[in-house]
Tab-separated table of C-alpha atoms in Angstrom:
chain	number	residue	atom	x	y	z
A	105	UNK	CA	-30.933	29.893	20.867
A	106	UNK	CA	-33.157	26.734	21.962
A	107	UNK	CA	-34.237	26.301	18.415
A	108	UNK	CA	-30.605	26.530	17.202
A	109	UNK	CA	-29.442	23.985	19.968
A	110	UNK	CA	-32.408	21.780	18.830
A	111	UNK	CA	-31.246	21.777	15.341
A	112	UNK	CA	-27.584	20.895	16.406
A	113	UNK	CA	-28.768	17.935	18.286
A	114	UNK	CA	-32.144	17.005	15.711
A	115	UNK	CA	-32.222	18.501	12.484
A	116	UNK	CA	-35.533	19.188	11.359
A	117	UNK	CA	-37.069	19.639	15.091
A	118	UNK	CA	-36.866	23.188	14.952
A	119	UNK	CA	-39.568	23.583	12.065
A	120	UNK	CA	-41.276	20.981	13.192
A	121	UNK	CA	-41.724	23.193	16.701
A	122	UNK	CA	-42.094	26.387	15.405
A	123	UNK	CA	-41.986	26.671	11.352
A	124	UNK	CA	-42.761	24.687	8.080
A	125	UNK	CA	-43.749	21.473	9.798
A	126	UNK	CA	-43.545	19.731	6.592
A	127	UNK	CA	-39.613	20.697	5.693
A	128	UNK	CA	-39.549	19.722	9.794
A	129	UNK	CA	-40.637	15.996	9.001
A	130	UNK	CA	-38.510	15.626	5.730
A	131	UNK	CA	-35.676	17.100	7.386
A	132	UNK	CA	-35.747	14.695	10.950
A	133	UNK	CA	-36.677	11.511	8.166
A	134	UNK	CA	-33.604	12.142	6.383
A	135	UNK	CA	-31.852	12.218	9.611
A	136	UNK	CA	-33.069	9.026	11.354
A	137	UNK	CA	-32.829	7.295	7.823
A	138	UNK	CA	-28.910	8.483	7.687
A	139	UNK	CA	-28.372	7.563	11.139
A	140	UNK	CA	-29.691	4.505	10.977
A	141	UNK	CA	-27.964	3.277	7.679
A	142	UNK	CA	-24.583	4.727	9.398
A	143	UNK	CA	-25.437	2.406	12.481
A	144	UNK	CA	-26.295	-0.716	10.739
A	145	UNK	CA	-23.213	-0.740	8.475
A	146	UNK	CA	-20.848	-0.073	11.068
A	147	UNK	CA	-22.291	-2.082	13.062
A	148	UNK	CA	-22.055	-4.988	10.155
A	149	UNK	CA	-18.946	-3.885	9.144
A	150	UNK	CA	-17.366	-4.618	12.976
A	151	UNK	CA	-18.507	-8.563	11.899
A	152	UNK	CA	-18.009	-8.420	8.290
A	153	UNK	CA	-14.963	-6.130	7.404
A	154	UNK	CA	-15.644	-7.089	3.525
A	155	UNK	CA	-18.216	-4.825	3.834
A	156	UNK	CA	-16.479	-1.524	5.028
A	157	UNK	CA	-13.380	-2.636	2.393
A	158	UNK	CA	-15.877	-2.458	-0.547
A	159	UNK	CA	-17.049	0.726	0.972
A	160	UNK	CA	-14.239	2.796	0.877
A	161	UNK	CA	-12.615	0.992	-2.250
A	162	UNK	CA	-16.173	1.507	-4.629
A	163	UNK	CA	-15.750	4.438	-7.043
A	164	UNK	CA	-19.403	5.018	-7.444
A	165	UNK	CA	-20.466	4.876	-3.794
A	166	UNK	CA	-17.488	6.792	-2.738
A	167	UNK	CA	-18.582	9.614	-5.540
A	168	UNK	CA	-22.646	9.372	-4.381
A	169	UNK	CA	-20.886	9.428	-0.971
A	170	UNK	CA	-19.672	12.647	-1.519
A	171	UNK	CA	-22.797	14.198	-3.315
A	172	UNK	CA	-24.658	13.495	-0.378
A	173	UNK	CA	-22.260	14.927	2.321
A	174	UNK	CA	-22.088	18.029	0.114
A	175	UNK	CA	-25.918	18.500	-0.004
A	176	UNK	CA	-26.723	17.180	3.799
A	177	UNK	CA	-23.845	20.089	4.537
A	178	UNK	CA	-26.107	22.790	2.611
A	179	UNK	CA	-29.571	21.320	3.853
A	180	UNK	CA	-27.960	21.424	7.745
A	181	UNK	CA	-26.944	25.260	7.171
A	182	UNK	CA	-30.459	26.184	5.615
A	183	UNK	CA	-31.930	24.627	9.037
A	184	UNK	CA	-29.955	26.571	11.187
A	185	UNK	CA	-30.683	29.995	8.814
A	186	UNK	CA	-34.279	28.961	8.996
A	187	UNK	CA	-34.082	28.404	12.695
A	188	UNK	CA	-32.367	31.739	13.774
A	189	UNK	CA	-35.351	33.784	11.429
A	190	UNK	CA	-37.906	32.099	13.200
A	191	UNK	CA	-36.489	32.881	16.673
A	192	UNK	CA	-37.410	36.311	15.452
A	193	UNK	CA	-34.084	37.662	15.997
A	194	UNK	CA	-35.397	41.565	15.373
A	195	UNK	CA	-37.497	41.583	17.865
A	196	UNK	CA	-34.236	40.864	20.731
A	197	UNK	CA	-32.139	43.361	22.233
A	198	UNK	CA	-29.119	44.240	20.561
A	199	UNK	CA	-27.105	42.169	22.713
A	200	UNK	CA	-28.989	39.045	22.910
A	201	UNK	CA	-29.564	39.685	19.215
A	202	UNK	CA	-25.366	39.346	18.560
A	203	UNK	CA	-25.281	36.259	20.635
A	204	UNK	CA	-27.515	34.604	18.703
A	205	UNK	CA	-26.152	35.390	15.372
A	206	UNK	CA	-22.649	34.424	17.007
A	207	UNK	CA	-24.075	30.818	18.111
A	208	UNK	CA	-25.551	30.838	14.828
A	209	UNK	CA	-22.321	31.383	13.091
A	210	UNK	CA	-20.622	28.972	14.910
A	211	UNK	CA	-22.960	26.083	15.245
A	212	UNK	CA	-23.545	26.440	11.441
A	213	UNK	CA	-19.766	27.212	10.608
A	214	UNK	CA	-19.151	24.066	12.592
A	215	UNK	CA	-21.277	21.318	11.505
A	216	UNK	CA	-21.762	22.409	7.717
A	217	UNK	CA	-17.463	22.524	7.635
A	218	UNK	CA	-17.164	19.317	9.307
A	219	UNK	CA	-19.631	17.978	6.092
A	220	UNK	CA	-18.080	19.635	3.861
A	221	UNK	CA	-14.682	18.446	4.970
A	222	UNK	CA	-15.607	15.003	5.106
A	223	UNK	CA	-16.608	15.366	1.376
A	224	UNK	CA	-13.142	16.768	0.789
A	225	UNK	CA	-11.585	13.255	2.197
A	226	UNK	CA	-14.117	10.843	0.406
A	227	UNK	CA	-13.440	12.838	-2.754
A	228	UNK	CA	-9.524	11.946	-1.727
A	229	UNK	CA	-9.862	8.433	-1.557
A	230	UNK	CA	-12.009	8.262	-4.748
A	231	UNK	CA	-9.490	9.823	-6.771
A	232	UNK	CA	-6.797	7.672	-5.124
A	233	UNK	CA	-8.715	4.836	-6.296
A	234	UNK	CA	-9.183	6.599	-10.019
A	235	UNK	CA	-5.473	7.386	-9.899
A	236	UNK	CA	-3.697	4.398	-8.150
A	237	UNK	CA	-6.255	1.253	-9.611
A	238	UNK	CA	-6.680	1.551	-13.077
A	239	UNK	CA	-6.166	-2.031	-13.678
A	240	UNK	CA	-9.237	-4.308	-15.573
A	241	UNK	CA	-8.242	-7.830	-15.957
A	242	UNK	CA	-8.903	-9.375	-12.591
A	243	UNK	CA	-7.227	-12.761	-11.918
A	244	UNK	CA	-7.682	-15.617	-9.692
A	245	UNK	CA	-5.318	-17.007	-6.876
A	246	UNK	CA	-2.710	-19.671	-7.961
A	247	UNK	CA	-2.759	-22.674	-5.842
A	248	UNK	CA	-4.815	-20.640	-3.367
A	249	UNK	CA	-1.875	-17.846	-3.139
A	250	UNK	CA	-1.779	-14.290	-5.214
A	251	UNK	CA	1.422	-13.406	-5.969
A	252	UNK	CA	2.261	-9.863	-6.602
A	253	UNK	CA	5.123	-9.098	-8.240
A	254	UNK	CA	7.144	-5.825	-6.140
A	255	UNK	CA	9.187	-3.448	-8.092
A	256	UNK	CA	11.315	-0.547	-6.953
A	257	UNK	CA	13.267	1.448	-8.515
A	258	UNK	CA	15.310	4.851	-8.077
A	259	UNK	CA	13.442	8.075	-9.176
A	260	UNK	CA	14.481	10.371	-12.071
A	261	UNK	CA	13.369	12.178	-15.219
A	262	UNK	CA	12.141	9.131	-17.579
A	263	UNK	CA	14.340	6.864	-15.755
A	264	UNK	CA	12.601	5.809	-12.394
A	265	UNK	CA	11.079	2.128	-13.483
A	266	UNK	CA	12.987	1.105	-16.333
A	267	UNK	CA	15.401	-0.234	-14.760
A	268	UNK	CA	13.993	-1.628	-11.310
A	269	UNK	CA	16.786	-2.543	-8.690
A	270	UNK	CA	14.707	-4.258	-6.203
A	271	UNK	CA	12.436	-7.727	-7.564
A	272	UNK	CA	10.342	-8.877	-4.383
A	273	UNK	CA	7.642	-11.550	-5.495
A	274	UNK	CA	5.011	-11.116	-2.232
A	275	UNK	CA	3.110	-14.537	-2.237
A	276	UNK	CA	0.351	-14.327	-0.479
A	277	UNK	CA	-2.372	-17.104	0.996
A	278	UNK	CA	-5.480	-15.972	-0.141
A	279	UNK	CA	-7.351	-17.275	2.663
A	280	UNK	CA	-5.075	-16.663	5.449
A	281	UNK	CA	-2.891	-13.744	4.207
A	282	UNK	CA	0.750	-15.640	5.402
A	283	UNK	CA	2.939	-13.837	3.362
A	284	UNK	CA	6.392	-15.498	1.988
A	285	UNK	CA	8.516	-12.685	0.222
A	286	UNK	CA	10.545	-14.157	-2.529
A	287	UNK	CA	13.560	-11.656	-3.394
A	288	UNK	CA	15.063	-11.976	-7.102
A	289	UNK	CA	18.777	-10.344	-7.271
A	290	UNK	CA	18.914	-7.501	-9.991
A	291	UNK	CA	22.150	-8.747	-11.096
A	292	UNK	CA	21.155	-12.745	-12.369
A	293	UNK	CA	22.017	-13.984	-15.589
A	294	UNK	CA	21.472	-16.989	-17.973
A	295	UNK	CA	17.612	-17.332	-16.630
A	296	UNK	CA	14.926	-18.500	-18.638
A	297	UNK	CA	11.390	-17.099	-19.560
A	298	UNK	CA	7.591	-18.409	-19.185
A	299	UNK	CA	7.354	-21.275	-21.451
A	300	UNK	CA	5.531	-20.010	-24.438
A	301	UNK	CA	5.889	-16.346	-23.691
A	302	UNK	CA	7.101	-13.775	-26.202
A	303	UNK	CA	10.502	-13.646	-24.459
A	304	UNK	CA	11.032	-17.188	-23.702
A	305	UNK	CA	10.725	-17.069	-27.663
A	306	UNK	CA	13.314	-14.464	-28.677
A	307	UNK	CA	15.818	-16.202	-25.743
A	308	UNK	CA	15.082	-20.275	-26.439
A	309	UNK	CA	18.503	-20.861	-24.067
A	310	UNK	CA	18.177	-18.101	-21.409
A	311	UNK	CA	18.901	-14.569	-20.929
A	312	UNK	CA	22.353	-12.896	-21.608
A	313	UNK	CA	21.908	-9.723	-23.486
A	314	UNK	CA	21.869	-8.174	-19.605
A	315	UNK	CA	21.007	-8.707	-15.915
A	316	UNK	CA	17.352	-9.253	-14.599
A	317	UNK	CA	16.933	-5.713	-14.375
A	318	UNK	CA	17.973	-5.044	-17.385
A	319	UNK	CA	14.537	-7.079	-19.167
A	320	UNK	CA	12.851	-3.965	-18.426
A	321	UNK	CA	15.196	-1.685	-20.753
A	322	UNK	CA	15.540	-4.725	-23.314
A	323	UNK	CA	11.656	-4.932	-24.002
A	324	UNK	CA	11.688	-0.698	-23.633
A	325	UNK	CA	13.795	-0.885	-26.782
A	326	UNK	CA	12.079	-3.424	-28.589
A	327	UNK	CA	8.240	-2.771	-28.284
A	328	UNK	CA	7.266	-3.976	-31.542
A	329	UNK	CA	7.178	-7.370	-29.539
A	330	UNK	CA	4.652	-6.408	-27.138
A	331	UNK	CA	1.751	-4.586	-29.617
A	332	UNK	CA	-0.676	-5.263	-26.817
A	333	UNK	CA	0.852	-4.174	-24.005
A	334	UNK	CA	0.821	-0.911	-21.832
A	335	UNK	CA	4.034	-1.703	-20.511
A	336	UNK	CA	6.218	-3.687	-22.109
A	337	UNK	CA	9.291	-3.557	-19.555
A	338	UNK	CA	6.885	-5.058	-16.950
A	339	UNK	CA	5.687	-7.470	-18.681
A	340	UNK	CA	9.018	-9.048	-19.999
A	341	UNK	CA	10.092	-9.253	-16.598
A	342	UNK	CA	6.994	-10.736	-15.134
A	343	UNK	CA	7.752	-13.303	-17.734
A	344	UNK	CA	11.471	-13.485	-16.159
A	345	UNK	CA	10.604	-13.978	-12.756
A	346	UNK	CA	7.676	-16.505	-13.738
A	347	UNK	CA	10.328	-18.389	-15.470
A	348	UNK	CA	12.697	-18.337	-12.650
A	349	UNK	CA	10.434	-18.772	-9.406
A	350	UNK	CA	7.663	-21.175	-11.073
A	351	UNK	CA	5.520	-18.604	-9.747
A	352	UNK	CA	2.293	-17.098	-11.570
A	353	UNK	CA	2.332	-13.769	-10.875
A	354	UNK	CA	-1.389	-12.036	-10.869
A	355	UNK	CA	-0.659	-8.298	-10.479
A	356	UNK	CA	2.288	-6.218	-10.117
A	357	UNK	CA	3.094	-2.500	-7.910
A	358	UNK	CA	6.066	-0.523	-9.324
A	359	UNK	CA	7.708	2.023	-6.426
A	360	UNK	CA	9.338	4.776	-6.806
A	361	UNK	CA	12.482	4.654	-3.737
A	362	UNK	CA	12.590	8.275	-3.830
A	363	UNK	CA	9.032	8.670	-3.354
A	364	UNK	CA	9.011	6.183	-0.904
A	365	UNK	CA	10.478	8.642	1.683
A	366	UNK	CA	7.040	11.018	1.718
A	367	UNK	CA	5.119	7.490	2.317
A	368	UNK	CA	7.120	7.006	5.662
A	369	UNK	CA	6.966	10.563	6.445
A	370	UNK	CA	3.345	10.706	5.805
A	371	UNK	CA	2.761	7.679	8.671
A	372	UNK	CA	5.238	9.286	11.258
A	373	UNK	CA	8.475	7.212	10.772
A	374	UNK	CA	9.281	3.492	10.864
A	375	UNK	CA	11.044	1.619	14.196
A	376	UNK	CA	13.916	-0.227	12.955
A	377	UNK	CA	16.955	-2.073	14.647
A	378	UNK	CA	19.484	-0.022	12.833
A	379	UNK	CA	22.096	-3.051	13.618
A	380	UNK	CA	25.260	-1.070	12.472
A	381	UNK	CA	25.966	2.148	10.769
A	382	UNK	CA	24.241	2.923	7.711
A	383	UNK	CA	25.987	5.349	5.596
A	384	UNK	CA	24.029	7.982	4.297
A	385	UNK	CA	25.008	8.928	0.408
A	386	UNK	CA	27.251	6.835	-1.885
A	387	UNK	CA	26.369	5.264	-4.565
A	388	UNK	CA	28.181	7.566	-6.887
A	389	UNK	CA	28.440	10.390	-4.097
A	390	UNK	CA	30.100	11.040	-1.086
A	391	UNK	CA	28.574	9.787	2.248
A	392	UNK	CA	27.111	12.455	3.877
A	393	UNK	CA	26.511	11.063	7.425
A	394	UNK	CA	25.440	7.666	9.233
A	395	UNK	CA	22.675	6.371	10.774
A	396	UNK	CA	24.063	5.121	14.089
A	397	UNK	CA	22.762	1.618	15.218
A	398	UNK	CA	19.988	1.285	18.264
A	399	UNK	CA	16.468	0.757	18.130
A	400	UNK	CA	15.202	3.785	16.586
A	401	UNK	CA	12.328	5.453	15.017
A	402	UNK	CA	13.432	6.595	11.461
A	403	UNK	CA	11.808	9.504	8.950
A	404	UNK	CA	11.302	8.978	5.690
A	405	UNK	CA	15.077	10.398	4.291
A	406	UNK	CA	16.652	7.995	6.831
A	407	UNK	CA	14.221	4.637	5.982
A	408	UNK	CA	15.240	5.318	2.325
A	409	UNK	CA	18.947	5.229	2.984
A	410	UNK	CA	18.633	2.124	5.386
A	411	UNK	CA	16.806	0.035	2.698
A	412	UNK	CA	19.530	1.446	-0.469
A	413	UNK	CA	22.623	2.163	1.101
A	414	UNK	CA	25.289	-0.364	-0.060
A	415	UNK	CA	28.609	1.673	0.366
A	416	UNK	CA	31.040	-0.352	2.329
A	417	UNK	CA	27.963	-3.380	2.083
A	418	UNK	CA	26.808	-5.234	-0.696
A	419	UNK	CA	22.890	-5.532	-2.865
A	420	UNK	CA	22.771	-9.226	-0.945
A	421	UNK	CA	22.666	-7.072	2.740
A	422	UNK	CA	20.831	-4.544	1.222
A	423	UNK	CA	18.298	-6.805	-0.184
A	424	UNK	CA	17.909	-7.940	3.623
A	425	UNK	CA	17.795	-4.450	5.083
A	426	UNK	CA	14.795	-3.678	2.290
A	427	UNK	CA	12.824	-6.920	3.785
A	428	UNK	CA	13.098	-5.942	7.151
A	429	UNK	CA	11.636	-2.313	5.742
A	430	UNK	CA	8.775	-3.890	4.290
A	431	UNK	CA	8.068	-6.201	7.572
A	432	UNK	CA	8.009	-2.691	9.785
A	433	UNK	CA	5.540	-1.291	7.510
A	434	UNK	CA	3.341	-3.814	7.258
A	435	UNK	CA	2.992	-4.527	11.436
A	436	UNK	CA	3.686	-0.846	12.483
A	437	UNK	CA	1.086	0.876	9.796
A	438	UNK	CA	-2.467	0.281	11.613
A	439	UNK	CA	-6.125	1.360	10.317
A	440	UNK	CA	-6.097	4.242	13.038
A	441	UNK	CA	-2.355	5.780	11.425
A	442	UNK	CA	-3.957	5.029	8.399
A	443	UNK	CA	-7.586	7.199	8.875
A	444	UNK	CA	-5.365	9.868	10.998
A	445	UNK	CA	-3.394	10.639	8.074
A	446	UNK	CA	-5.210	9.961	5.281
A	447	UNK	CA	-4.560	12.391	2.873
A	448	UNK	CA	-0.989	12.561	3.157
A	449	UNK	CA	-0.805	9.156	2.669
A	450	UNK	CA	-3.149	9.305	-0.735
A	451	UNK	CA	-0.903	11.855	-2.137
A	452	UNK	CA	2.488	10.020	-1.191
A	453	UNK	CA	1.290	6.871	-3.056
A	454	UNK	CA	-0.039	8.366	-5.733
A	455	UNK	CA	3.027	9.838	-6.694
A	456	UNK	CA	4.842	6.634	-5.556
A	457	UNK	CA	3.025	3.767	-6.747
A	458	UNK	CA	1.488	2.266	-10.080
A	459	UNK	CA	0.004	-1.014	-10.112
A	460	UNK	CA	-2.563	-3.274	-12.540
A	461	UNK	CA	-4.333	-4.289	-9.446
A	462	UNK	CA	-8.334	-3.462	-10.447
A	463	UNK	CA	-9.952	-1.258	-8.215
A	464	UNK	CA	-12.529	-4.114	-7.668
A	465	UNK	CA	-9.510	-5.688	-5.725
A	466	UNK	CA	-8.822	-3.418	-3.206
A	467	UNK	CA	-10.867	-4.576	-0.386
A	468	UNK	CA	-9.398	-8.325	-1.320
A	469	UNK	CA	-6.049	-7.030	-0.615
A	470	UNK	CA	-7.212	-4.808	2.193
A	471	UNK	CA	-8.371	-7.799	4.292
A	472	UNK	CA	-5.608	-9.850	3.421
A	473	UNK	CA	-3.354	-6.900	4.749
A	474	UNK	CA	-4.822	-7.420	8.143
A	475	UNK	CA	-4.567	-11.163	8.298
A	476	UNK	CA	-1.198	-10.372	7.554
A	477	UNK	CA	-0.067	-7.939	10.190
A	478	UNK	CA	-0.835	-10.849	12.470
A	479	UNK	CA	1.352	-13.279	11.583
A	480	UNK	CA	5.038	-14.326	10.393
A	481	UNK	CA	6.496	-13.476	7.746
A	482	UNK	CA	9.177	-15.825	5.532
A	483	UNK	CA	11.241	-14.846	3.369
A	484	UNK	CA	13.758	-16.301	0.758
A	485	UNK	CA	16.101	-14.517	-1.340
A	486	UNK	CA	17.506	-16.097	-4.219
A	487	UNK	CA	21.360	-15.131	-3.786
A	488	UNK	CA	24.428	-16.674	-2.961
A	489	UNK	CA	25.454	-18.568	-1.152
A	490	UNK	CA	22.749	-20.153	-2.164
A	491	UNK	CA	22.132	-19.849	-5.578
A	492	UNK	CA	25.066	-18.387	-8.113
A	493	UNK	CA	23.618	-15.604	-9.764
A	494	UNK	CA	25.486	-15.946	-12.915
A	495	UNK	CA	24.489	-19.450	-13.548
A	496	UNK	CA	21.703	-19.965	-11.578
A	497	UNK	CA	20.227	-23.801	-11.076
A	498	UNK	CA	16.535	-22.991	-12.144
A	499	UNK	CA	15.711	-26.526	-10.767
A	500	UNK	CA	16.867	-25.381	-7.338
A	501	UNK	CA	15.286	-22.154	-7.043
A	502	UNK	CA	11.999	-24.254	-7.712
A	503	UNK	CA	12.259	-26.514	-4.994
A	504	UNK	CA	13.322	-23.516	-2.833
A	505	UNK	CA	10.498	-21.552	-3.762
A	506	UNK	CA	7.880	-24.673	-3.159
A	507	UNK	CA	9.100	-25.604	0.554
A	508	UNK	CA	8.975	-21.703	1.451
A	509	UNK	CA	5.335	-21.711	1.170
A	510	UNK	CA	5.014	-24.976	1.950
A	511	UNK	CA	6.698	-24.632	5.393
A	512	UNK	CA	4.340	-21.370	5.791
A	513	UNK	CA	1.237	-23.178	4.455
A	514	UNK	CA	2.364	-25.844	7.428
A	515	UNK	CA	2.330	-28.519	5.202
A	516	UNK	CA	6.458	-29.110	5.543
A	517	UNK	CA	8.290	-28.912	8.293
A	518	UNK	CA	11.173	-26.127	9.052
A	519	UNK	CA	13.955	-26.767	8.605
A	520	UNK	CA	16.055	-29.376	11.721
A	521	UNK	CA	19.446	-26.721	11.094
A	522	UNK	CA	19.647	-23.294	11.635
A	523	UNK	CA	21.695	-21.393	9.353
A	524	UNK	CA	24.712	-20.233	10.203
A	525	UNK	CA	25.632	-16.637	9.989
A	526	UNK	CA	28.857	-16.529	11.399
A	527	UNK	CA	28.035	-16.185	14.873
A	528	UNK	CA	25.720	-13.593	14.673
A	529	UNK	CA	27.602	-10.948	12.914
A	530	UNK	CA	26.687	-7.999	11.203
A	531	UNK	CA	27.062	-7.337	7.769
A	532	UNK	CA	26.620	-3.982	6.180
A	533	UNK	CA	23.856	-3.554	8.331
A	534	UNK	CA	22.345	-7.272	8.189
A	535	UNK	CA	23.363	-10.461	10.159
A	536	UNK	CA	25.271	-12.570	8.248
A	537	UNK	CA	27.821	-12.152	5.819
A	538	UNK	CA	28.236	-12.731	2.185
A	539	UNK	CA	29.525	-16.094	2.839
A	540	UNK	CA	27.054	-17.542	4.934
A	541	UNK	CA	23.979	-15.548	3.788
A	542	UNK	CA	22.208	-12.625	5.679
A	543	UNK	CA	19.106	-13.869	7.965
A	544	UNK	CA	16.924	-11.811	6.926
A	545	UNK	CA	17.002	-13.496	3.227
A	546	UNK	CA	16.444	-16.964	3.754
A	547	UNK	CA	13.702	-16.900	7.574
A	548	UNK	CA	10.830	-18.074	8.504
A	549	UNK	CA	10.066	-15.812	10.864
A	550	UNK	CA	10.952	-11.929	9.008
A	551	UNK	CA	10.083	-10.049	12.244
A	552	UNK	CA	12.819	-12.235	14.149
A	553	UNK	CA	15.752	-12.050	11.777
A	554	UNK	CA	15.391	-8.019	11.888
């Protein structure tokens, strides 16, 4: 039992004792070696967080990762074999005998599992990584921001991305991570393209074959136009929204709503001020229920419905109610939820995302994350009253875009007026009204206006 114990606590110190010194010194090398690395980049990582990002975001490290868990797992198990036969188990009494092969059992049950397990997970995240970042062409921040072009739409057999309802441009500092979420409205007309872009060619005076969602469908049935691309619906409206915003965009995410529900689940729910009632159903169907207003932690089938529903409301409130969504996830989703429910997590975005963000990216986006959850986020949504989505005043929606990350960069100051939102009152969910705009569109400070 002592030589078991000593393996449990040094591996290697058993044989080194009492059997094949030299598989003892290998054995306690390879130990103090792994311990040691484990120690020093942890220890790094605590200063340097790049360092733990490009761990856990590095296909081939993650897969010799992995190798090496799977073999220490079956080297650890040999030891404690070896050290229960030279204990010289025959030679106890039948009793003592069981006890040891019962520690045995355990001890070896227990730490090779634990190994073996661990292999499991870093075999999770590397095929997350295989699976979710499959993106090559790695791009360089715009005037110092990335922008990443957000796109949701409703699930459904070959129809969940063609026609994306929800346009968020997420412009992000790439030193400080202050985050300004520009919203596009799926029903504007009459916009223009990127100047010298495929579509900007085929519509010289602005779009009116649909709405802005309906670019996606419009390339989808005309691919000949895009021989180079993978996906020809994202592109043309990447092309849309630079020629709208001003914005480059560097990389795009395309969610599936439906899915979106096991992603929530998956972290435990999401606290939001449910500011009214939210019907549950509609669109099409009858409502079902409502989520009644308080302060309230909500599951994944309840999130969903606050960030869609739009019976009795209207896309502009809805449009606020899905900011206010995104703000809760990014503050209330920490590394420990994160690591404590890994693989459910994995497997929700996997099915729920696709993105062209490289895999050599992650740990970029990973930091920037945590700047972010430390800060305000603004937003600006490009609806009325503010802008008239079936002309809108490109011109305007420039300017608008430029002093929304200006005033974040703090290089303009906020504005001297509040908005008005009709003394406070709630629309559909969302302070404000129609009229007067909902707060959570057009605010500095996201976190406040929820």
């Amino acid at each position: 039992m002592a030589l078991m114990l000593m393996t449990l606590v040094l591996p290697g110190s058993a044989q080194l004792v009492a059997g094949n010194r030299k598989v003892g010194r290998t054995a306690i090398r390879i130990w103090f070696v792994s311990a040691i690395a484990i120690v020093l980049t942890l220890a790094v990582g605590l200063l340097w967080h790049e360092l733990l990002f490009y761990l856990v975001s590095n296909t081939v490290l993650l897969g010799l990762l992995r190798f090496a868990l799977m073999l220490v797992a079956i080297g650890w198990a040999g030891l404690f074999m070896d050290a229960w036969r030279i204990g010289q188990p025959l030679s106890l009494a039948i009793q003592h005998r069981r006890a040891a092969v019962g520690l045995n059992g355990v001890l070896c049950l227990s730490v090779a599992g634990s190994l073996l397990f661990g292999a499991h997970l870093v075999g999770v995240q590397r095929d997350f990584m295989l699976t979710m970042f499959g993106g090559n062409h790695v791009t360089d921040a715009h005037d110092g921001r990335f922008n990443v072009l957000l796109l949701g739409g409703d699930s459904g057999a070959g129809r969940w991305g063609l026609r994306p309802d929800s346009m968020t441009v997420a412009s992000i500092d790439a030193k400080t991570g202050r985050t300004v979420l520009i919203a596009l409205p799926r029903n504007m007309e009459n916009f223009p393209f990127r100047k010298g872009t495929v579509m900007d060619e085929q519509f010289p005076d602005g779009f009116d074959a649909d709405y802005l969602n309906g670019v996606s469908t419009w390339a989808g049935d005309n691919t000949e136009l895009f021989p180079k691309s993978e996906n020809p619906g994202v592109d043309a409206t990447i092309m849309a929204i630079e020629g709208i915003t001003g914005l480059r965009i560097n990389y795009w995410a395309m969610v599936n709503l439906e899915g979106f529900k096991d992603l929530v689940d998956a972290v435990g729910g999401v606290t939001l001020n449910v500011r009214s009632p939210i019907p549950v159903g509609g669109l099409g169907s009858d409502v079902t229920g409502y989520i009644q207003p308080g302060v309230r932690k909500l599951n994944g089938h309840d999130t969903l419905w606050f960030a869609r529903a739009r019976d009795g409301s209207d896309d502009y409130s809805r449009m606020a109610r899905q900011k206010c969504v995104m703000n809760a996830m990014l503050n209330q989703i920490s590394p420990q939820v994160a690591i404590s429910n890994f693989e459910k997590i994995a497997k929700a975005s996997s099915a729920m995302i696709s993105t062209d963000i490289p895999a050599s990216e992650v740990d970029t986006f990973m930091q920037l994350a945590l700047k972010a959850k430390g800060q305000k986020v603004s937003t600006l949504s490009l609806v009325p009253p503010m802008i008239v989505t079936s002309q809108p005043d490109i011109g305007l929606i420039h300017r608008k875009v430029k002093e929304a990350i200006a005033r974040a960069d703090g290089t303009a100051p906020a504005p001297t007026k509040a908005r008005s939102h009709s003394g406070d009152v709630v629309t559909g969910g969302s302070v404000g009204s129609l009229h007067d705009g909902y707060a959570a569109n057009q605010s500095d400070d996201l976190g406040a206006a929820c």
